[in-house]
Tab-separated table of C-alpha atoms in Angstrom:
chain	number	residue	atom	x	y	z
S	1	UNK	CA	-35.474	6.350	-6.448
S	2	UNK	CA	-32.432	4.695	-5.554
S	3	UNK	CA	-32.075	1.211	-4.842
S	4	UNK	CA	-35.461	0.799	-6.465
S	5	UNK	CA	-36.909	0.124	-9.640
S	6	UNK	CA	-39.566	1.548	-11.446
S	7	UNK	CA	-42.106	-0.852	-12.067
S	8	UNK	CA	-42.813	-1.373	-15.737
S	9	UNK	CA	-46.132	-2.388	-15.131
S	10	UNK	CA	-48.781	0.243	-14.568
S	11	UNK	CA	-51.894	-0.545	-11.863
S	12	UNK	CA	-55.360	-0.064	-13.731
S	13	UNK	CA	-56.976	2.731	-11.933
S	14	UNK	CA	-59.876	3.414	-15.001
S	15	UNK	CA	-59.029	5.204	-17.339
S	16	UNK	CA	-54.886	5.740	-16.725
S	17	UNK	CA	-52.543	3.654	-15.070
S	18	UNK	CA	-49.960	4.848	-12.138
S	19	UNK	CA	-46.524	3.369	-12.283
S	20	UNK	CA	-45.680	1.123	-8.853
S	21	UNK	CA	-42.639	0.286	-7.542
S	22	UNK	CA	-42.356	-3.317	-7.492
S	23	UNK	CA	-38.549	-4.856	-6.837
S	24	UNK	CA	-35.460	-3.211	-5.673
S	25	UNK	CA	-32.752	-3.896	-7.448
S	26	UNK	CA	-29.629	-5.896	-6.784
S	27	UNK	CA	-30.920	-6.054	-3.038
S	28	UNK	CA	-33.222	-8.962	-3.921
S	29	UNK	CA	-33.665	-11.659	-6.886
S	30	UNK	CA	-36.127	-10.746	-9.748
S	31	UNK	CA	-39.335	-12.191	-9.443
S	32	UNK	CA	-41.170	-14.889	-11.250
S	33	UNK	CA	-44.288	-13.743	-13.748
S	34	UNK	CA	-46.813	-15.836	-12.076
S	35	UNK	CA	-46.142	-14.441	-8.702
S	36	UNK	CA	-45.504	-10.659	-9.278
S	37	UNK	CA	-48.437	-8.301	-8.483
S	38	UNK	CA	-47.313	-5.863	-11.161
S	39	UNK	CA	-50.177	-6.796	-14.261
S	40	UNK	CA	-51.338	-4.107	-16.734
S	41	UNK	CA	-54.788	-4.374	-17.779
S	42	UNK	CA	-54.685	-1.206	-20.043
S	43	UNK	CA	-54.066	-1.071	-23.720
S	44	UNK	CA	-50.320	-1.985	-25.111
S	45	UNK	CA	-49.896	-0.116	-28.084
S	46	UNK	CA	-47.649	-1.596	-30.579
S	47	UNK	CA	-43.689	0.119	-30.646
S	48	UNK	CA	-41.680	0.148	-33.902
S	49	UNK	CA	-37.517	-0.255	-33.339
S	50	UNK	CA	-37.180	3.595	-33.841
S	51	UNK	CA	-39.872	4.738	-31.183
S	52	UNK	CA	-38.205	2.063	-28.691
S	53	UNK	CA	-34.706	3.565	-29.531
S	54	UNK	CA	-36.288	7.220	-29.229
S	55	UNK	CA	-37.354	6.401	-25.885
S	56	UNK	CA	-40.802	6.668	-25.922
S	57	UNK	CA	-43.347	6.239	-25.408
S	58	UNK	CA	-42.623	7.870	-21.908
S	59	UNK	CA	-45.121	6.576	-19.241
S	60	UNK	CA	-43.871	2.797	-19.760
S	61	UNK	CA	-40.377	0.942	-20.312
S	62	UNK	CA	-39.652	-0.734	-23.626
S	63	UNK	CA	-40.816	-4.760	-22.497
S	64	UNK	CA	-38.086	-7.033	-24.092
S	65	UNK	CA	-38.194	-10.861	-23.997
S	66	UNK	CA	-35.477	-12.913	-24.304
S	67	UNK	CA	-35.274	-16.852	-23.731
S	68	UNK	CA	-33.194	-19.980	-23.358
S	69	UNK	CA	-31.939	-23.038	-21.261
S	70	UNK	CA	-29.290	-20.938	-19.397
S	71	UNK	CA	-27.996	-24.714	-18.558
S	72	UNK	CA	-24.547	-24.302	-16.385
S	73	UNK	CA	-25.249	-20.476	-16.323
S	74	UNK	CA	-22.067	-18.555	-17.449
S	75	UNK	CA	-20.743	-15.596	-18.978
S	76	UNK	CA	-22.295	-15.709	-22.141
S	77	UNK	CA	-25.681	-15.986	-20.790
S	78	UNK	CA	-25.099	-12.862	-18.797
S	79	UNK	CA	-24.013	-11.065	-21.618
S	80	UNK	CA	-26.216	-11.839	-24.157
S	81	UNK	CA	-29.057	-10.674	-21.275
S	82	UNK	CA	-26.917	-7.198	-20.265
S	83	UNK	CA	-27.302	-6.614	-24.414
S	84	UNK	CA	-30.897	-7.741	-24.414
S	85	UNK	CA	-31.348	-4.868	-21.314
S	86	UNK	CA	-30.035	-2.281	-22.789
S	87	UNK	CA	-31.062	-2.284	-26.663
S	88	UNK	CA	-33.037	0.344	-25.372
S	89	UNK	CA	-33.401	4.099	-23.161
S	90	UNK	CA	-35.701	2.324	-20.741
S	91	UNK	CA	-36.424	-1.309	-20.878
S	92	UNK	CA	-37.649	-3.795	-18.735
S	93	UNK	CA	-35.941	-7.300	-19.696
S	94	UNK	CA	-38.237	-10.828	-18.966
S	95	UNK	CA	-36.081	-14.039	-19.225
S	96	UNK	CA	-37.834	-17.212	-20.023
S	97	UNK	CA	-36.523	-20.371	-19.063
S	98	UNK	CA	-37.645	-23.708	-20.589
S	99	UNK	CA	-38.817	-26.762	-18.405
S	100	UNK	CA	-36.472	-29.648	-18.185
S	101	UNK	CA	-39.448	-31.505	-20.505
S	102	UNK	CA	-39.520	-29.657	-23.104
S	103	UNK	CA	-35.482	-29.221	-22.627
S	104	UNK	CA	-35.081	-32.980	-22.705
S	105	UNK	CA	-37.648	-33.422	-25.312
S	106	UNK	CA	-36.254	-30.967	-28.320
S	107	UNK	CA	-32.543	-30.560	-27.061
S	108	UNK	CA	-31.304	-32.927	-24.975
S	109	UNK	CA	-30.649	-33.714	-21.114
S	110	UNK	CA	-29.337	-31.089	-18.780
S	111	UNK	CA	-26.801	-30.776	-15.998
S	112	UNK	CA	-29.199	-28.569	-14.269
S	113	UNK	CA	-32.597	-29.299	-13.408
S	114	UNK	CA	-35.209	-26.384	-14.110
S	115	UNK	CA	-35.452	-24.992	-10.616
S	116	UNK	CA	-31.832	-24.527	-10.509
S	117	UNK	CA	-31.524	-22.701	-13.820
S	118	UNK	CA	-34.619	-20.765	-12.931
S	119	UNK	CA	-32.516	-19.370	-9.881
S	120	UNK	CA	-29.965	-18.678	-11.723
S	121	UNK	CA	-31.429	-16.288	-13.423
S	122	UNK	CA	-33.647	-14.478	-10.569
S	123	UNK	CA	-30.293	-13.675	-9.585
S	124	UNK	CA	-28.493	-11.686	-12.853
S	125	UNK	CA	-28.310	-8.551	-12.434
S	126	UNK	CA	-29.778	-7.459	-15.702
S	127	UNK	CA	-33.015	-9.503	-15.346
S	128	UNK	CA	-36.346	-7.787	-14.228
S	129	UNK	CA	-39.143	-11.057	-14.666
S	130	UNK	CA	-38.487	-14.401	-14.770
S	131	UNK	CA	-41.409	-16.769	-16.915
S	132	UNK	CA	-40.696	-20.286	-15.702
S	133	UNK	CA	-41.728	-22.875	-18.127
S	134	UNK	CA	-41.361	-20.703	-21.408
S	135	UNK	CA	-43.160	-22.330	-24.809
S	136	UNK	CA	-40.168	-23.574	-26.821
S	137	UNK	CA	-42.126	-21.611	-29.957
S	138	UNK	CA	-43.805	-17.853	-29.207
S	139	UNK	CA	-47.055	-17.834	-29.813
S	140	UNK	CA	-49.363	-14.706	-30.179
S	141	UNK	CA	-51.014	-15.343	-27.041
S	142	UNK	CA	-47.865	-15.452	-24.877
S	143	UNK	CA	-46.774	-12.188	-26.391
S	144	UNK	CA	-50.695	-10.933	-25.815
S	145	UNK	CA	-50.395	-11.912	-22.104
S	146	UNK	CA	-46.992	-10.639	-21.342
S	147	UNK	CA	-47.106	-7.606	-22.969
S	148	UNK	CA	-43.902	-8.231	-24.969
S	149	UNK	CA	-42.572	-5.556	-27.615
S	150	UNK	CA	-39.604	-6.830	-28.449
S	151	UNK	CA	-37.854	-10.500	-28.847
S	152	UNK	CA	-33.760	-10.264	-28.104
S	153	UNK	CA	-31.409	-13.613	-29.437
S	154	UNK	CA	-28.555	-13.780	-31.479
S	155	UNK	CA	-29.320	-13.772	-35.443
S	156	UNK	CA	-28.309	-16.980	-36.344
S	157	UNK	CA	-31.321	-18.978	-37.450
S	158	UNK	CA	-32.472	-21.512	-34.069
S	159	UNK	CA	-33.667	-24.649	-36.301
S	160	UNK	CA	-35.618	-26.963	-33.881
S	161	UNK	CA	-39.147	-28.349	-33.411
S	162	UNK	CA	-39.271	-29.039	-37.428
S	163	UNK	CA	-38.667	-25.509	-37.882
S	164	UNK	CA	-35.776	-24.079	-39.880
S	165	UNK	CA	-35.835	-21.011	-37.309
S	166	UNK	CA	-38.398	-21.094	-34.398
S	167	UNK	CA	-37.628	-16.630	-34.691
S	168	UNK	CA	-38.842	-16.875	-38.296
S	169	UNK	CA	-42.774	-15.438	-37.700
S	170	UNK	CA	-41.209	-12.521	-34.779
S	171	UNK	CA	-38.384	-11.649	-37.415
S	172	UNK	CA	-41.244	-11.025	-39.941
S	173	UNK	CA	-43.369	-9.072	-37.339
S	174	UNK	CA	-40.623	-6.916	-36.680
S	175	UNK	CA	-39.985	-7.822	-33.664
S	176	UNK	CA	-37.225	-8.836	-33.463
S	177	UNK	CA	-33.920	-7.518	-31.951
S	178	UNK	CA	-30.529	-9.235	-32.425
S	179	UNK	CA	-27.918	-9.938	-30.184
S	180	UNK	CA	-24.052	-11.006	-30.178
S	181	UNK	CA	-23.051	-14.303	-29.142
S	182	UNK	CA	-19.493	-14.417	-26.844
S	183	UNK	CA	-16.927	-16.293	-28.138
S	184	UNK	CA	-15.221	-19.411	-26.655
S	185	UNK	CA	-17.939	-19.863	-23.608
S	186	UNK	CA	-20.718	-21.959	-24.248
S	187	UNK	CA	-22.891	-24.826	-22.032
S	188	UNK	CA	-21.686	-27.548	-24.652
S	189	UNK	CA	-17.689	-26.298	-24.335
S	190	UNK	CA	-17.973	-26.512	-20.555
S	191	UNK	CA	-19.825	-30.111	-21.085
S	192	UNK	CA	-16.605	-30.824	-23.200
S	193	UNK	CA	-14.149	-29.935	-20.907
S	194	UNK	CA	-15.729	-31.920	-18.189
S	195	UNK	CA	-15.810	-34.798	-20.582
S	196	UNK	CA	-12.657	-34.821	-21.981
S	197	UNK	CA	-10.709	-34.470	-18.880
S	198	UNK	CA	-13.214	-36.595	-16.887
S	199	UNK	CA	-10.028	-39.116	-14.682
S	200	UNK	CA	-9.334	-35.566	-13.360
S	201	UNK	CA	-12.750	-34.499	-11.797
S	202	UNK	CA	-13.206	-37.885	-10.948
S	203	UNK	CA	-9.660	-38.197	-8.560
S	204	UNK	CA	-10.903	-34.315	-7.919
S	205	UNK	CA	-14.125	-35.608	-6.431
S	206	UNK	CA	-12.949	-38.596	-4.829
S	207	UNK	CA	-10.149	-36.392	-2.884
S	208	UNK	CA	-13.165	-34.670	-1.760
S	209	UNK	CA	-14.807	-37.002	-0.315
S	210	UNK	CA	-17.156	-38.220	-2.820
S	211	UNK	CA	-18.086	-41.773	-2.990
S	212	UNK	CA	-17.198	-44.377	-5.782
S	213	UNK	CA	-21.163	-45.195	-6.307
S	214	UNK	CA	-22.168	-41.214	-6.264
S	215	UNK	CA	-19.462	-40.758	-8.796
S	216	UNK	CA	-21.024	-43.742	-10.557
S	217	UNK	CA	-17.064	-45.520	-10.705
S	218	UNK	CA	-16.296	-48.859	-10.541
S	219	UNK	CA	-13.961	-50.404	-8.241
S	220	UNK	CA	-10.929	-50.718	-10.210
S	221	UNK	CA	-11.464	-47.209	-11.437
S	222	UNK	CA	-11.672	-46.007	-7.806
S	223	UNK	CA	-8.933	-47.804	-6.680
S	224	UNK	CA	-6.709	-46.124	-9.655
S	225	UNK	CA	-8.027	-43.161	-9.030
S	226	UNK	CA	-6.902	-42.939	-5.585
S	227	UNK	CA	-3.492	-44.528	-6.064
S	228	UNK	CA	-2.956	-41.735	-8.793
S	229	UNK	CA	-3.800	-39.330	-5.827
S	230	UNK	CA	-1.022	-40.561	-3.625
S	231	UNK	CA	1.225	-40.222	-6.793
S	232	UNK	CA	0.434	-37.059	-7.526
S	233	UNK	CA	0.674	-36.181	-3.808
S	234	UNK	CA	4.336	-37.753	-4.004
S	235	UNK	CA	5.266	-35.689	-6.782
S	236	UNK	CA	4.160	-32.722	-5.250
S	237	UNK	CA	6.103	-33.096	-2.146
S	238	UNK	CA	9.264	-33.867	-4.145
S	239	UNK	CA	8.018	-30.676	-5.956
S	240	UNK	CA	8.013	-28.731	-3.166
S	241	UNK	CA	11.594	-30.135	-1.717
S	242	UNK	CA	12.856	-28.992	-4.851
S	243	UNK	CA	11.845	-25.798	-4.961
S	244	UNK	CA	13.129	-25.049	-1.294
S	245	UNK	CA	15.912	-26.648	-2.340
S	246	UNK	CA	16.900	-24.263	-5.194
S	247	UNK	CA	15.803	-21.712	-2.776
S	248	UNK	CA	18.097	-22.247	-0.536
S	249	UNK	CA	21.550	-22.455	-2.852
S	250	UNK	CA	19.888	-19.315	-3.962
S	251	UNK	CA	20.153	-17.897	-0.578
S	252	UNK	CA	23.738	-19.402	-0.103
S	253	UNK	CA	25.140	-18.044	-3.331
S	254	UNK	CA	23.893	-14.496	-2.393
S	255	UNK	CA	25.582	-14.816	0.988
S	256	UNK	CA	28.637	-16.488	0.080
S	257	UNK	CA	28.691	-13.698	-2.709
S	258	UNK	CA	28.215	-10.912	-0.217
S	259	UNK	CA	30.686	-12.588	2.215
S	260	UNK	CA	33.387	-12.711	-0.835
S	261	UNK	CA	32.803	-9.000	-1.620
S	262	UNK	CA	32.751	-7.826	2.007
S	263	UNK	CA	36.485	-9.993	2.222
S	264	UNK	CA	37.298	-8.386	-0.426
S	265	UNK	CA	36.615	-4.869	0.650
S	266	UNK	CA	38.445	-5.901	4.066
S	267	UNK	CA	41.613	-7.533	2.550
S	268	UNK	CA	42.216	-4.067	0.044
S	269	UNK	CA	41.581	-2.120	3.354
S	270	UNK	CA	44.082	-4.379	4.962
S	271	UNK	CA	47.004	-4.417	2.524
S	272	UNK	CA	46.247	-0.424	2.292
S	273	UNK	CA	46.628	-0.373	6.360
S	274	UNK	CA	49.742	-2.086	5.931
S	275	UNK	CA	51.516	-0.209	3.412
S	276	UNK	CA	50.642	2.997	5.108
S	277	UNK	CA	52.699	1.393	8.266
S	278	UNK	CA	55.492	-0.617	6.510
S	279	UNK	CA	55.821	0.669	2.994
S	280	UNK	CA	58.817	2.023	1.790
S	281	UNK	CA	57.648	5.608	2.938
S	282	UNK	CA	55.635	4.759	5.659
S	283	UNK	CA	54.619	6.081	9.108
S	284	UNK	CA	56.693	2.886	10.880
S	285	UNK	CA	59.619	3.434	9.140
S	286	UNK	CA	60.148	7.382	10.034
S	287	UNK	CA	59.188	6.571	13.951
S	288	UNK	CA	61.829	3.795	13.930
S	289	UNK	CA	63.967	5.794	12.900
S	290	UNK	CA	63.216	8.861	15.263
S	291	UNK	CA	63.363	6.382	18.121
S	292	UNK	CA	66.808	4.961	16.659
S	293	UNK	CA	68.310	8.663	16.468
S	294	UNK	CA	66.980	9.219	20.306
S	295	UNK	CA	68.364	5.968	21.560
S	296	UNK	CA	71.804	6.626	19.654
S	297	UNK	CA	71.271	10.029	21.379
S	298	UNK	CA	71.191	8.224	24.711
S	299	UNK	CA	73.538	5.932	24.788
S	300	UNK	CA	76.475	8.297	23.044
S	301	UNK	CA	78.551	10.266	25.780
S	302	UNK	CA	78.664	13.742	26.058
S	303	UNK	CA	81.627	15.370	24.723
S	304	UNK	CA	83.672	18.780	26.491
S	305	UNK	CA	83.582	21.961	25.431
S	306	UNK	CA	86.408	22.724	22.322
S	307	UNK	CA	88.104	26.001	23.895
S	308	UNK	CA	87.076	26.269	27.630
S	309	UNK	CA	88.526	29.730	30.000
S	310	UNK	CA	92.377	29.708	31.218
S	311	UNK	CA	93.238	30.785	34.335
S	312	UNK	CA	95.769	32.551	35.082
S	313	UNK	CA	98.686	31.233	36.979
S	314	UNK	CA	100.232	32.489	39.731
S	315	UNK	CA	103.998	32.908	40.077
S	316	UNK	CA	103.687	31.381	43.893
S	317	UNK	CA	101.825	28.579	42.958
S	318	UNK	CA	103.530	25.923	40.959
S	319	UNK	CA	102.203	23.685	38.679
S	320	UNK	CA	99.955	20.364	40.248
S	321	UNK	CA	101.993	17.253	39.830
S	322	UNK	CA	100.764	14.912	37.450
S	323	UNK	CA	100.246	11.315	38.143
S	324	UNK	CA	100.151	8.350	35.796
S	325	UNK	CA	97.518	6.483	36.524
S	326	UNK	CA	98.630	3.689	34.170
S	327	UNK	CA	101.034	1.268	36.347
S	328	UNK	CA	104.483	0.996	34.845
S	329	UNK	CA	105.533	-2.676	34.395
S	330	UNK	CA	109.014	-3.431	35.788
S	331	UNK	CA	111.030	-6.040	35.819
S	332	UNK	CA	112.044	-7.309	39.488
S	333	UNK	CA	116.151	-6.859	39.526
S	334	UNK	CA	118.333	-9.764	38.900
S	335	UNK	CA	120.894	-8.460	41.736
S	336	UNK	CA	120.795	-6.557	44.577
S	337	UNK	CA	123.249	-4.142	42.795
S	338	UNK	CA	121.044	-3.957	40.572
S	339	UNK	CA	118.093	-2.940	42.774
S	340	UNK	CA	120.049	-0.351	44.654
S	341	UNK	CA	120.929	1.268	41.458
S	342	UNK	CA	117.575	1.582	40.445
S	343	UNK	CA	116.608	3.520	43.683
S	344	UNK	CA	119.380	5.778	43.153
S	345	UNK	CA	117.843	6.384	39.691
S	346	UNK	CA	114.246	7.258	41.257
S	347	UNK	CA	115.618	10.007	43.843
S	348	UNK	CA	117.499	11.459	41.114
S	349	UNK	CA	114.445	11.750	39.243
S	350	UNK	CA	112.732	13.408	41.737
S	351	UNK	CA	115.407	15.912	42.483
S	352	UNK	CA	115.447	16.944	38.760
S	353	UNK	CA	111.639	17.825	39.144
S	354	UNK	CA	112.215	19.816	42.231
C-alpha cells in the first residue's frame, strides 16, 4: 500500500498471525518500542545470513538491530542506518539509543541530552522502531523480547565496559552483520571543530544575541569578542567598497572602450565621407568644375555668325554713309587763316564723296 508500511509484527490470532499495518512512512516519525501496539506473541524461528538474503521466510520482514549514541546526529549515522535497512529483501530496522547515564558513565558527556537524540532518530527515514534506553551490552533476553535476527555495526572491534568488543558473543552467534563507517564525519570531528575554532562561535553567538553568562564568557572575553565584531564589520564594509569599486572601473573601461571603438568607426567613416567629396577624384571637384564651365558660359558674350546672307544691292540705292563714332581730336587753329582753310578742306571732302 502506498504511503504505508507493512507492519513487521504479526497480531496473535491462535494459531497464525495476520500482518497489520502499523506506521506510514515518511508522513510521520517512527515509533518508540514501548509504545507501539505491533507485539508478536508467536514463535520466531531462528534465520541464518543466506535465508535473510534469500528473502524468506515470506510472512515476516528480516528484524535488524542496530545501536548507538547518535550524539549531534549527522550523515554518518544516517548512513550507517540506510546500510543497516537494506542488508536485506525485506527488513524492518530498530535503532537503539543509549540513556545519557549509561552514555556519561562508559563514554563520556554529550552535547545532546537523550530525548533529543531519541528524536532524532524517530525522524530518519530508514528507521522503523526506536528502543529508548538500549543496554550498552546485548543480552539474550533483549534479543528474546525484541525479536531481533540480526545485529548491524561496523566491524571494527567496540572495546568498552571491560570488554575487548561488546559484539564479541553476537559475532560468534552469527548474528552479526557488518557495516561501513563514512569517512571524515564523525560526533568527535564536529566536537573538534567547535573546539578548535571556539572565539568564532563565541563572537557568532554573541552577534546573535546570546548572553556573556549563557555563553559561559567572561567579561574581558565578551568585551573582545564584540570589539572583534565591529572589526570584522569594518573590514567588511571596506570589503564591500572595494569590490563596487573595481566594479565600477570595470564598467568604465568597457564603456570608454566601446566609446573609443564606436569613434573609431565614426572618424574612418568620416575621413571616407570626405575623400569621396574632396579627394583628388571626387564628387566636389567635378561639380565645381561643371558650375565653373556654366558660369564661364554665362558671363562670355555671344559671338556672330562666320558667313551670314548678302544682299544684293541695288544700282538706285547707294551705299549708307558710314560714321565714325570715335571723335577725331583736333587742334583749335592758331589763325583765322588758318581756320578758314580748314573749312575749305572739309567741303572739299565732302564733294569728293558725292
Amino acid at each position: 500500500m502506498v504511503g504505508h508500511q507493512e507492519c513487521n509484527m504479526e497480531e496473535d490470532t491462535g494459531d497464525k498471525c495476520t500482518p497489520k499495518f502499523c506506521r506510514k512512512t515518511l508522513t510521520a516519525p517512527a515509533p518508540f518500542a514501548d509504545e507501539t501496539s505491533c507485539q508478536c506473541q508467536a514463535p520466531h524461528e531462528k534465520l541464518t545470513i543466506a535465508q535473510a538474503r534469500l528473502g524468506t521466510p515470506v510472512d515476516r520482514p528480516v528484524r535488524v538491530y542496530a545501536d548507538g549514541i547518535f550524539d549531534l546526529f549527522h550523515s554518518g549515522h544516517a548512513r550507517a542506518l540506510m546500510q543497516a535497512k537494506t542488508l536485506f529483501p525485506n527488513s524492518y530496522l530498530l535503532v537503539g539509543v543509549c540513556s545519557d547515564d549509561l552514555t556519561h558513565k562508559f563514554k563520556g558527556f554529550t552535547v545532546m541530552n537523550e530525548a533529543e537524540r531519541y528524536e532524532a532518530l524517530r525522524h530518519c527515514r530508514y528507521v522503523d522502531e526506536v528502543i529508548r534506553d538500549a543496554p550498552w551490552t546485548l543480552t539474550p533476553e533483549f534479543l528474546e523480547k525484541h525479536k531481533i535476527d540480526f545485529v548491524a555495526h561496523d566491524d571494527i572491534p567496540y572495546s568498552s565496559a571491560g570488554s575487548d568488543d561488546v559484539y564479541k558473543h553476537i559475532k560468534e552467534a552469527g548474528m552479526f552483520v557488518p557495516t561501513q563507517r563514512t569517512e571524515g564525519i564523525s560526533t568527535s570531528d564536529i566536537i573538534t571543530r567547535i573546539v578548535r575554532d571556539y572565539d568564532v562561535y563565541a563572537r557568532r553567538n554573541l552577534q546573535r544575541g546570546y548572553t556573556a553568562k549563557e555563553l559561559n564568557v567572561s567579561f574581558i572575553n565578551e568585551k573582545k569578542y564584540r570589539f572583534q565584531n565591529q572589526v570584522d564589520k569594518m573590514k567588511e564594509k571596506v570589503k564591500n567598497v572595494e569590490e563596487r569599486s573595481k566594479e565600477f572601473v570595470n564598467r568604465v573601461e568597457e564603456k570608454s572602450h566601446d566609446l573609443i571603438q564606436k569613434w573609431e568607426e565614426k572618424s574612418r567613416e568620416f575621413i571616407g565621407n570626405f575623400l569621396e567629396l574632396f579627394g583628388p577624384d571626387g564628387a566636389w571637384k567635378q561639380m565645381f568644375q561643371e558650375r565653373s564651365s556654366r558660369m564661364l558660359q554665362a558671363l562670355s558674350p555671344k559671338q556672330s555668325p562666320v558667313s551670314s546672307p548678302t544682299r544684293s544691292r541695288s544700282p538706285s540705292r547707294s551705299p549708307s554713309p558710314t560714321f565714325s563714332w570715335l571723335p577725331i581730336k583736333t587742334s583749335p587753329p592758331s589763325s583765322p587763316k588758318a581756320a578758314s582753310a580748314s573749312i575749305s578742306s572739309m567741303s572739299e571732302g565732302d564733294e569728293d564723296e558725292k
